[in-house]
Short mmCIF file of C-alpha atoms and ligand atoms in Angstrom, two decimals:
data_model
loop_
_atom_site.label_atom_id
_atom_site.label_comp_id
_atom_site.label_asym_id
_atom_site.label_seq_id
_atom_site.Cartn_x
_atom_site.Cartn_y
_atom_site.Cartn_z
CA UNK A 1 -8.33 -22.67 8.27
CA UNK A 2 -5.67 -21.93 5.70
CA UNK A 3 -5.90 -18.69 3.52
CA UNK A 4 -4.09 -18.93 0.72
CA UNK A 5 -3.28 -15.13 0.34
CA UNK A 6 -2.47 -13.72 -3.30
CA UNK A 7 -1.14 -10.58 -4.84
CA UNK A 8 -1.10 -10.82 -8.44
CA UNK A 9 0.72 -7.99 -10.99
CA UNK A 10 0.84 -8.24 -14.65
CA UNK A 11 4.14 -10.22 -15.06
CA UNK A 12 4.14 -11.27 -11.12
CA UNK A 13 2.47 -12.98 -8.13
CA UNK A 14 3.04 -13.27 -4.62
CA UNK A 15 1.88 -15.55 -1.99
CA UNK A 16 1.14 -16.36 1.35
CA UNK A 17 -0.36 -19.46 2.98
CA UNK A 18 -1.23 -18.27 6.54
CA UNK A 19 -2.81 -20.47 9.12
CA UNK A 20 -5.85 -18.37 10.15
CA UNK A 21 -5.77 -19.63 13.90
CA UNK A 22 -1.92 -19.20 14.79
CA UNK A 23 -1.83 -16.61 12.00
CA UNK A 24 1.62 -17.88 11.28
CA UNK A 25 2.78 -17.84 7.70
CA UNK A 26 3.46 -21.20 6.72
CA UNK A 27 4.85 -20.57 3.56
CA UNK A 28 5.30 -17.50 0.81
CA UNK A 29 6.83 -17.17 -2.51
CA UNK A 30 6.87 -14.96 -5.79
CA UNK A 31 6.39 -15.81 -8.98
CA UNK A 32 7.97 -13.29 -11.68
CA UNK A 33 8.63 -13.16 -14.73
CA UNK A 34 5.08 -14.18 -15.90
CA UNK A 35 4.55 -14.22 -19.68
CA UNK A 36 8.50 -14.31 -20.26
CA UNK A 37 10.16 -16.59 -19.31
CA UNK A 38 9.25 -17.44 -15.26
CA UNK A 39 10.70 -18.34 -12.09
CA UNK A 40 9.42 -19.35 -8.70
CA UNK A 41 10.96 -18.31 -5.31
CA UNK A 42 9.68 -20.39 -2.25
CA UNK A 43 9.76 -20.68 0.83
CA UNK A 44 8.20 -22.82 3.51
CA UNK A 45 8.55 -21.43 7.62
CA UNK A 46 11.59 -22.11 8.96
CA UNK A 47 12.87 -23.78 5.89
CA UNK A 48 15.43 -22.56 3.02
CA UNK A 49 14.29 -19.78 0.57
CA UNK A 50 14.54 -22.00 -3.11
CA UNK A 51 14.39 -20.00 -6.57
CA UNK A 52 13.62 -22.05 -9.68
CA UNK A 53 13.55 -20.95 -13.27
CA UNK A 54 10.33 -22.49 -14.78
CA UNK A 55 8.08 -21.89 -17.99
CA UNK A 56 5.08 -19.58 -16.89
CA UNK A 57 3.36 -18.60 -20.20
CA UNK A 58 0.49 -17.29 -18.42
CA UNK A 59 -0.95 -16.84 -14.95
CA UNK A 60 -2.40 -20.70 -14.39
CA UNK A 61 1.12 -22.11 -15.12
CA UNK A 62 2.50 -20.02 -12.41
CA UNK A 63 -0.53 -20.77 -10.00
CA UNK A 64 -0.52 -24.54 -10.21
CA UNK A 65 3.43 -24.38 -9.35
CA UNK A 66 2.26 -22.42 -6.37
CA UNK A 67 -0.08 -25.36 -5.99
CA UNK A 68 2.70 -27.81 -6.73
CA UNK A 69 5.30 -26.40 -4.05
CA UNK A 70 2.60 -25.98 -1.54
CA UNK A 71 1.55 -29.82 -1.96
CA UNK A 72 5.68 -31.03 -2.60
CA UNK A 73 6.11 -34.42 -0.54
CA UNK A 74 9.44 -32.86 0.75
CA UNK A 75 9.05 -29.19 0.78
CA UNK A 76 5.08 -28.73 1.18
CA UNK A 77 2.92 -27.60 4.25
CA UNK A 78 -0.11 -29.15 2.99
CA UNK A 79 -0.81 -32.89 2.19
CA UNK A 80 -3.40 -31.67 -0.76
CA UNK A 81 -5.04 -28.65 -2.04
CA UNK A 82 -8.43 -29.58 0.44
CA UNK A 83 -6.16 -28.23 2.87
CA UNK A 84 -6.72 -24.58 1.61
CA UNK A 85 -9.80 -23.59 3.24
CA UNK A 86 -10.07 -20.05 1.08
CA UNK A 87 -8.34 -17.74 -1.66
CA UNK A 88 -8.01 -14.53 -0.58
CA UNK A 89 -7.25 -12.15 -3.21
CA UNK A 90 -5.63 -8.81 -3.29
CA UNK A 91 -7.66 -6.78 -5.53
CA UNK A 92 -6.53 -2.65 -6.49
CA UNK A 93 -9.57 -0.77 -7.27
CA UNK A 94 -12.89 -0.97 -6.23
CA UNK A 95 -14.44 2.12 -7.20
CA UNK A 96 -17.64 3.12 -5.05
CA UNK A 97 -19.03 -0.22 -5.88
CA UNK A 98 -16.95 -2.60 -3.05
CA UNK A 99 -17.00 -0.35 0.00
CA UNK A 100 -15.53 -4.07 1.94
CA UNK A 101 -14.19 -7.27 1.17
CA UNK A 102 -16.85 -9.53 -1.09
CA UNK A 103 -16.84 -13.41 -1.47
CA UNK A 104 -16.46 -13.66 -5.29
CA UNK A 105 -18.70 -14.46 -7.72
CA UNK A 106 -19.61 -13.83 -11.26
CA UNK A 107 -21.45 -10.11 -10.40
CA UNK A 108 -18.54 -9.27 -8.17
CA UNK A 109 -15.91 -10.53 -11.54
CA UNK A 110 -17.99 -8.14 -13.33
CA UNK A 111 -17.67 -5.26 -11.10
CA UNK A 112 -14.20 -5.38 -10.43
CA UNK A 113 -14.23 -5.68 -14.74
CA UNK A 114 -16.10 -2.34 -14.80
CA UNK A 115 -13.41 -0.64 -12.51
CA UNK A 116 -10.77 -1.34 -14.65
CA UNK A 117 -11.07 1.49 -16.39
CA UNK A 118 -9.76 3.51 -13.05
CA UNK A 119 -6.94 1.02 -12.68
CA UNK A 120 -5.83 -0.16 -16.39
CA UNK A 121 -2.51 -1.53 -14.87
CA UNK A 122 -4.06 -3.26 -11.50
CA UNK A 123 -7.73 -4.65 -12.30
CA UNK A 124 -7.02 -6.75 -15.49
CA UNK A 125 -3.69 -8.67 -13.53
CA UNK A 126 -5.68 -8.81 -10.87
CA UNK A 127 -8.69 -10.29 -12.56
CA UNK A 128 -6.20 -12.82 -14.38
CA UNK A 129 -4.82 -13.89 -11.27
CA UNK A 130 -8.57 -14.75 -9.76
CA UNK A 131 -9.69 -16.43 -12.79
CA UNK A 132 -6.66 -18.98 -12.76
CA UNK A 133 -7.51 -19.51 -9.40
CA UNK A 134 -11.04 -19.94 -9.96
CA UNK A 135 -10.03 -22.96 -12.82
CA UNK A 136 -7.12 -24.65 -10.74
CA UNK A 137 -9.29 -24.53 -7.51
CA UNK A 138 -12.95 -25.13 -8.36
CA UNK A 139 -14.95 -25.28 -5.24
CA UNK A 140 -12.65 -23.42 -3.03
CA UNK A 141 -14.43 -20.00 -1.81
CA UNK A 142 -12.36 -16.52 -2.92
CA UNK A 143 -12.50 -13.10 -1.69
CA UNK A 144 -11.64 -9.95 -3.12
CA UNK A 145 -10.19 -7.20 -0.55
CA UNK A 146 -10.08 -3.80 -2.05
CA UNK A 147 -7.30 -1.45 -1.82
CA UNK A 148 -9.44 1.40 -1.99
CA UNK A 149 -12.86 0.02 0.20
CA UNK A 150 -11.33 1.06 3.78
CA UNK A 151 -11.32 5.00 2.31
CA UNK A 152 -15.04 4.69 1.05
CA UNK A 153 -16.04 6.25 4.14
CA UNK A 154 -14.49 9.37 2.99
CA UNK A 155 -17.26 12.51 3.33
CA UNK A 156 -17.72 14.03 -0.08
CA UNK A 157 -16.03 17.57 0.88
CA UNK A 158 -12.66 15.02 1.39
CA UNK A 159 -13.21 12.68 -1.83
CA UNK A 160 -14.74 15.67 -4.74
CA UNK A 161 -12.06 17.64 -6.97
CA UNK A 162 -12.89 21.43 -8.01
CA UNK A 163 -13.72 20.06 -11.35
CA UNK A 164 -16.45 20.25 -13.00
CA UNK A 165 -19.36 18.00 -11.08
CA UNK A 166 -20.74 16.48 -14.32
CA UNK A 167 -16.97 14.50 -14.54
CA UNK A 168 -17.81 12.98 -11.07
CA UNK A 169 -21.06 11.93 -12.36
CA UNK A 170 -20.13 10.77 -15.88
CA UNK A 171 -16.35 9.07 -15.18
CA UNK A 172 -16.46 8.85 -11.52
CA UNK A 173 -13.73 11.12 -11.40
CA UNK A 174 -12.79 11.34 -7.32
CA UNK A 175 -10.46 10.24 -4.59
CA UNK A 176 -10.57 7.02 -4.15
CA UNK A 177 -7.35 6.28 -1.70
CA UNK A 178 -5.22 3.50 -2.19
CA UNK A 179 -3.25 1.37 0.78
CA UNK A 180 -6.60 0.65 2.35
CA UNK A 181 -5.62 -2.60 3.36
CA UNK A 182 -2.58 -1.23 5.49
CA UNK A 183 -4.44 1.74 6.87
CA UNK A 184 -7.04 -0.49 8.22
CA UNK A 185 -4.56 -2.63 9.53
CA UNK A 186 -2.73 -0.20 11.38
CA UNK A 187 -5.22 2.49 12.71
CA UNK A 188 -6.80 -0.67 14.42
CA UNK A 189 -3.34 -2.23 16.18
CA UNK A 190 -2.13 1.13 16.96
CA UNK A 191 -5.33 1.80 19.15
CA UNK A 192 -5.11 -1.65 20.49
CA UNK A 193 -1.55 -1.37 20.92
CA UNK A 194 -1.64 2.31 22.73
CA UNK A 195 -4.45 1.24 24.70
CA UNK A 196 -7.18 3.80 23.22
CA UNK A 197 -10.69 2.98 22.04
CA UNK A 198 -10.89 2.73 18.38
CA UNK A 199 -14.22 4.14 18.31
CA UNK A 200 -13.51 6.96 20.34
CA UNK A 201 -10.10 8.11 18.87
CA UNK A 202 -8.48 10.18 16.05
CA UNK A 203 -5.57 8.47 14.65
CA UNK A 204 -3.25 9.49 11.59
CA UNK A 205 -1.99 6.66 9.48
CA UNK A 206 1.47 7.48 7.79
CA UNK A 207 2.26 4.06 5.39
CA UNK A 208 5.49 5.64 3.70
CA UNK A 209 6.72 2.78 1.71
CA UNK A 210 7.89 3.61 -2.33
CA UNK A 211 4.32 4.66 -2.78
CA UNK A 212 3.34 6.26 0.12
CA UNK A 213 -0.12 7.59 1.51
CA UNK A 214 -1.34 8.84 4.70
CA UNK A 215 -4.88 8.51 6.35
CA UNK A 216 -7.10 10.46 8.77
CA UNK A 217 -9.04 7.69 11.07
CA UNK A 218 -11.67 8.91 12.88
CA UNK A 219 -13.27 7.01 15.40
CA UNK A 220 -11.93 3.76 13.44
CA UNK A 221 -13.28 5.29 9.91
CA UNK A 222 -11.20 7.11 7.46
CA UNK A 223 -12.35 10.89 6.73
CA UNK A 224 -9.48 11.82 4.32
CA UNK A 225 -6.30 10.43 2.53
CA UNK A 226 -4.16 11.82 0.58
CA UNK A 227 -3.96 9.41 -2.32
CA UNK A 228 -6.52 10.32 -5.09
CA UNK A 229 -8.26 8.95 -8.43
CA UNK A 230 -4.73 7.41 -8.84
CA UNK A 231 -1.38 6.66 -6.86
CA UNK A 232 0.20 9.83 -8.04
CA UNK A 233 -1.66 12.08 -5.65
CA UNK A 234 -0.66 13.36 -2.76
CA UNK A 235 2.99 12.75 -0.98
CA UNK A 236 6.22 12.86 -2.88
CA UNK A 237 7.45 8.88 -2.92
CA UNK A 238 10.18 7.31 -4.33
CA UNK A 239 9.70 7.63 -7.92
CA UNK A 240 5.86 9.29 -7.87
CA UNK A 241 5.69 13.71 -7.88
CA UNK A 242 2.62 13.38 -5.52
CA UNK A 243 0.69 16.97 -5.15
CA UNK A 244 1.99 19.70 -7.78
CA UNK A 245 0.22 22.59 -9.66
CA UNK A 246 -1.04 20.61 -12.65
CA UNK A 247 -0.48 22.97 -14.91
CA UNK A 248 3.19 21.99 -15.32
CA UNK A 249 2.11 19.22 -16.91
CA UNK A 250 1.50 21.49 -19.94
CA UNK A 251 4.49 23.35 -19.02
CA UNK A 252 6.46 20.71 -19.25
CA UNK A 253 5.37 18.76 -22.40
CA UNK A 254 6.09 22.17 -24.06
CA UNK A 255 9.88 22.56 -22.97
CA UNK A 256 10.60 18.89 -23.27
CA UNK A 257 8.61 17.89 -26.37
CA UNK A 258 6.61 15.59 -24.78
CA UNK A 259 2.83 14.25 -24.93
CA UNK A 260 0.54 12.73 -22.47
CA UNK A 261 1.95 9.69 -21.96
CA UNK A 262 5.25 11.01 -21.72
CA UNK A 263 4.30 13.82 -19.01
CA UNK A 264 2.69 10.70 -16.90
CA UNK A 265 5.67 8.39 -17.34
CA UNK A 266 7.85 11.49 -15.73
CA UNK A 267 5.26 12.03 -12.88
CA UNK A 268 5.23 8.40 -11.97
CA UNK A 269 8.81 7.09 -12.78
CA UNK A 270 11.25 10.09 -12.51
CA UNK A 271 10.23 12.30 -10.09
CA UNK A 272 10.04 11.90 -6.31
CA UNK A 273 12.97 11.36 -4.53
CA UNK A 274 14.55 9.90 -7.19
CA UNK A 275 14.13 12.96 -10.23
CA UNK A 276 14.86 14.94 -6.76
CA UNK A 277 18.26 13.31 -5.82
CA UNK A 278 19.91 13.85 -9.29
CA UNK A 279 18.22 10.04 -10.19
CA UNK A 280 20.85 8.60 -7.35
CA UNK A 281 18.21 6.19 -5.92
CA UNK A 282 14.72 6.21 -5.19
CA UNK A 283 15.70 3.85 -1.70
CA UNK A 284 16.13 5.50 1.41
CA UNK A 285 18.69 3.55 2.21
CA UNK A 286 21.11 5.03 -0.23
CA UNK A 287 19.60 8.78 0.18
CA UNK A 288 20.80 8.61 3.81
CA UNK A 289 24.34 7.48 2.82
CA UNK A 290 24.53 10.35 0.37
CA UNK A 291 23.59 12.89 2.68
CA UNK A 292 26.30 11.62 5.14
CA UNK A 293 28.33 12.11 2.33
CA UNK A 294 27.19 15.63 1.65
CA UNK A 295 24.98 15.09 -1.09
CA UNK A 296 22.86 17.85 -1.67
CA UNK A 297 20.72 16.91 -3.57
CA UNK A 298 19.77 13.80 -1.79
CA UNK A 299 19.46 15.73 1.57
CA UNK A 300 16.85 17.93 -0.47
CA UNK A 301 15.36 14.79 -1.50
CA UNK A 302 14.96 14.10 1.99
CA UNK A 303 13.58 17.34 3.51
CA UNK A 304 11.12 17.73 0.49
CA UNK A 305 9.77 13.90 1.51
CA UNK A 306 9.58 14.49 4.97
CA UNK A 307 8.20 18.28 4.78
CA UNK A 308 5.49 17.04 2.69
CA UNK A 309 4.69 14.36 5.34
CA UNK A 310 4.42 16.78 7.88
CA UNK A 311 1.98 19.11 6.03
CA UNK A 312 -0.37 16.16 5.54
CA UNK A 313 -0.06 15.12 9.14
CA UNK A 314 -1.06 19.19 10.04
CA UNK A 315 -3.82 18.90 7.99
CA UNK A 316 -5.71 16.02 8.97
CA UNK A 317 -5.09 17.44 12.41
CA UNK A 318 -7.29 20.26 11.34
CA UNK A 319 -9.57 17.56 9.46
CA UNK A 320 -10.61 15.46 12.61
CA UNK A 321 -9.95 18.71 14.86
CA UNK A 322 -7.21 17.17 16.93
CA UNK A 323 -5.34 13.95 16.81
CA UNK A 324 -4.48 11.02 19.59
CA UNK A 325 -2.21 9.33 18.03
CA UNK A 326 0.00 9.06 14.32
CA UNK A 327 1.40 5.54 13.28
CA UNK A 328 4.32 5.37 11.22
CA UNK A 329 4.17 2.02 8.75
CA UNK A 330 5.51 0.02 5.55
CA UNK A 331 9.48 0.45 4.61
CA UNK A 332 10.45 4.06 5.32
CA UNK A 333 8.29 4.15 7.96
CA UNK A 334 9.03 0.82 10.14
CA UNK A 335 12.70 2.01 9.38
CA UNK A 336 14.15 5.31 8.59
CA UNK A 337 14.22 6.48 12.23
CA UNK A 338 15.92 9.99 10.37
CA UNK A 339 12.89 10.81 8.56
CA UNK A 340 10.23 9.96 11.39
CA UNK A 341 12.90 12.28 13.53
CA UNK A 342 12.08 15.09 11.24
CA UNK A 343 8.66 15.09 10.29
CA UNK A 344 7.73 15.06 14.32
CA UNK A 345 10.25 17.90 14.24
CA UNK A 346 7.60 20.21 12.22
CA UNK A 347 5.27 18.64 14.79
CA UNK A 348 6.02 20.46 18.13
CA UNK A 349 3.23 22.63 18.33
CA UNK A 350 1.03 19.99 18.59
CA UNK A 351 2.81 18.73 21.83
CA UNK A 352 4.70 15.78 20.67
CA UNK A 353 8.05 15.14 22.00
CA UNK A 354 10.56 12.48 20.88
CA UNK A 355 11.92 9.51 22.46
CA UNK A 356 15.45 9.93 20.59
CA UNK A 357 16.52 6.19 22.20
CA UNK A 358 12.91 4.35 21.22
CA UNK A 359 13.31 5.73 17.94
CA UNK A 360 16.31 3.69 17.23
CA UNK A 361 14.00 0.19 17.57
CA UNK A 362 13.19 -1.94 14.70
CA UNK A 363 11.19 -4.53 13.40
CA UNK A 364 8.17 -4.87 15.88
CA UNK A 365 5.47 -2.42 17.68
CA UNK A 366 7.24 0.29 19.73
CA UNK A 367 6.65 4.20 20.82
CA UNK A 368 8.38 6.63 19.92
CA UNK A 369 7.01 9.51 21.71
CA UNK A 370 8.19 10.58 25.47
CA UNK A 371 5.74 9.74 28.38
CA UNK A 372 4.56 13.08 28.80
CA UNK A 373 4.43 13.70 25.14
CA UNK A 374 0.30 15.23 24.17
CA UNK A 375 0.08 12.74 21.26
CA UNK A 376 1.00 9.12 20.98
CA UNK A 377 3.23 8.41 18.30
CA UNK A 378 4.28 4.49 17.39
CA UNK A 379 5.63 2.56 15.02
CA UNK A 380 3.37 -0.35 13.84
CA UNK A 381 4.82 -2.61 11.18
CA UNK A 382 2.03 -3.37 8.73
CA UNK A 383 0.69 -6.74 7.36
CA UNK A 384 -1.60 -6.59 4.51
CA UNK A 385 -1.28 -10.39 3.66
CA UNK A 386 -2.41 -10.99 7.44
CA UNK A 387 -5.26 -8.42 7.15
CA UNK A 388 -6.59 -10.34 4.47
CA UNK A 389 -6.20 -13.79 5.46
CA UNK A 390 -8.36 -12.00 8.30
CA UNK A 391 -11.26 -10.41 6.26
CA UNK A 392 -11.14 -13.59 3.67
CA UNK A 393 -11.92 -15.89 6.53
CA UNK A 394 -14.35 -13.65 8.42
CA UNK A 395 -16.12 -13.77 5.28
CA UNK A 396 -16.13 -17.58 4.47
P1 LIG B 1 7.78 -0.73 0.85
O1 LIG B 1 7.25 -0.15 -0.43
O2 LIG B 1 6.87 -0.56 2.02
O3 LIG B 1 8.27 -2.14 0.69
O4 LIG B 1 9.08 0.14 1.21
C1 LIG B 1 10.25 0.05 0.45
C2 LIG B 1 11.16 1.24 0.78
O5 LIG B 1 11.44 1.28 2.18
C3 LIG B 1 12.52 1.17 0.12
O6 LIG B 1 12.50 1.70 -1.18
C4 LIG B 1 13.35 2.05 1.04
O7 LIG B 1 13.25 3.40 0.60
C5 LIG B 1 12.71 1.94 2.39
N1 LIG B 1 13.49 1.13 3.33
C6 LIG B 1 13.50 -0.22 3.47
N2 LIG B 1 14.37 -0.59 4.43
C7 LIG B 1 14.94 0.55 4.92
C8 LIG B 1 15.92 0.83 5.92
N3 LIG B 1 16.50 -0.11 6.63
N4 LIG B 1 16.22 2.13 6.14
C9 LIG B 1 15.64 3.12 5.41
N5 LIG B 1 14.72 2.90 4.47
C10 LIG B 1 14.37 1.65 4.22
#
């Protein structure tokens, strides 16, 4: 069957049409500029990447080009939209109400409505993009996969704040976890890939991409991760504070005359590595030049990133009382061999040892961690758009 995989954003969509049997991507694409102006960027397998300025007003213009270049006599992979067997849709927050992937309907529309509220940026796009699905492909069966439903399994001493109860009860104030796709993903083809039973293993998840979480799996479930109610929680990522006493918020608004909104817009667009390097870059890419360069700042950037990493590993160590194996994932993680280098560095006690020469690899499945080393440690590239081609058709 083929999944027609989509990630839709206020002003942007992406796509994927996978076959679900060779899981090969037949064609992908992005669609930007929504609600401006608009522009479509194709491109079927093997074929030539094409960008295209077209009018999107809203979300259905932009989805029936997808349709159009999908279908294209020259450039298409499918003869007509009946060749789509399923949507599957890429959907932020799912509160305590999805706890897995759903086939959608007009109760699950509803709930996904009613988390909006915990995801005002996410939900509504997300909803948008569904809906003009829904109208341009009548018939054809959709399937929301959560971002936060892998990290429902979380035990309550992992997901409740030391706030008052009553704001857990009233506006479902927790941690929720975010990534959930890509921890799934991962925990389950690093324990396939390092030969270990999934159900009998302890594995720590480490997707460090711009935002960047980490997950304790335990025995294929996840017990903790260090996202929270929001994004901002936890690691320090490229733009995003992560964990920090929260009463410099106030702090902060006092010395630099700022309210709410203002604090929030610091926390989640100037801070990280990027408010950390001087604003040189949040991409790890350029940190790395700088700090060949002797940039200080950027080599702080750096140690503060991968420090924090290495706390979170230690702790969900303590959390599932031991650990098989840690998979490094998404951007920094499939490639900044420097900072994998240093957060196992903080990591010795626990027995690992580094395969300096492995650690170079790139761009597929490999170990990094010496034969004799106590704990497994590999790089696994993720694939969310594959992992929910897989759920969307295990579903329909
Ligand atoms: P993601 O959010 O998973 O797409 O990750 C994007 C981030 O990965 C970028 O902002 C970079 O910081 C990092 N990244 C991507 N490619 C490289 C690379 N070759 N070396 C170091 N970091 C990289």
């Amino acid at each position: 069957m083929n999944v027609l995989v989509i990630n839709c954003g206020s002003s942007s969509l992406k796509f994927q049409l996978i076959d679900s049997e060779s899981e090969n991507v037949l064609a992908k694409g992005l669609c930007e500029r929504i609600g401006i102006d608009g522009s479509l960027t194709y491109q079927p397998a093997g074929g030539e990447k094409v960008k295209s300025e077209k009018a999107m007003p809203t979300h259905t213009e932009a989805i029936q080009f997808v349709i159009d270049a999908l279908t294209d006599s020259e450039t298409g992979v499918v003869k007509s939209l009946s060749e789509i067997g399923a949507v599957g849709h890429r959907v932020v927050h799912g509160g305590e109400k999805f706890a897995s992937s759903v086939v959608i309907n007009d109760e699950v529309l509803a709930g996904i409505e009613a988390c909006s509220d915990l995801a005002p940026l996410h939900n509504p796009a997300n909803l948008i993009g569904i809906r003009a699905c829904q109208k341009l492909m009548p018939g054809t069966p959709m399937v929301a996969v959560f971002d936060t439903a892998f990290h429902q399994t979380m035990p309550e001493k992992a997901y409740l704040y030391g706030l008052p109860y009553e704001y857990y009860e009233k506006y479902a104030v927790r941690r929720y976890g975010f990534h959930g796709t890509s921890h799934s993903f991962v925990s389950k083809h690093a324990a396939d890939f390092l030969g270990l039973d999934l159900n009998n293993s302890k594995i720590i998840v480490a997707h460090l991409g711009n935002g960047a979480s980490i997950s304790a799996v335990l025995n294929g479930k996840c017990v903790d991760t260090s996202m929270g109610l929001t994004p901002l929680e936890g690691l320090v990522m490229g733009t995003r504070s992560g964990d920090m006493d929260p009463a410099i918020m106030e702090y902060i608004a006092k010395k630099e005359d700022l309210d709410i909104a203002g604090v929030m817009n610091v926390l989640n667009k100037k801070s990280g590595v990027y408010g950390l390097s001087k604003n040189l870059s949040s991409d790890f890419r350029d940190l790395e030049e700088a700090m060949e360069n002797g940039n200080k700042y950027a080599a702080a950037a750096l140690e503060v990133f991968c420090y924090r990493v290495a706390k979170y590993i230690g702790s969900y160590v303590a959390a599932m009382n031991g650990v098989d194996a840690i998979a490094f994932t998404a951007g920094i993680g499939e490639n900044a061999g420097i900072v994998r280098e240093k957060v196992l560095a903080y990591l010795g006690y626990l027995g690992i040892t580094l395969d300096a020469e492995a650690n170079k690899k790139r761009g597929e499945d490999f170990v990094i961690s010496t034969a004799d080393s106590k704990v497994k440690v590999a790089v696994i590239p993720t694939n969310e758009e594959l992992a929910i081609a897989r759920e969307t058709v295990a579903l329909v």
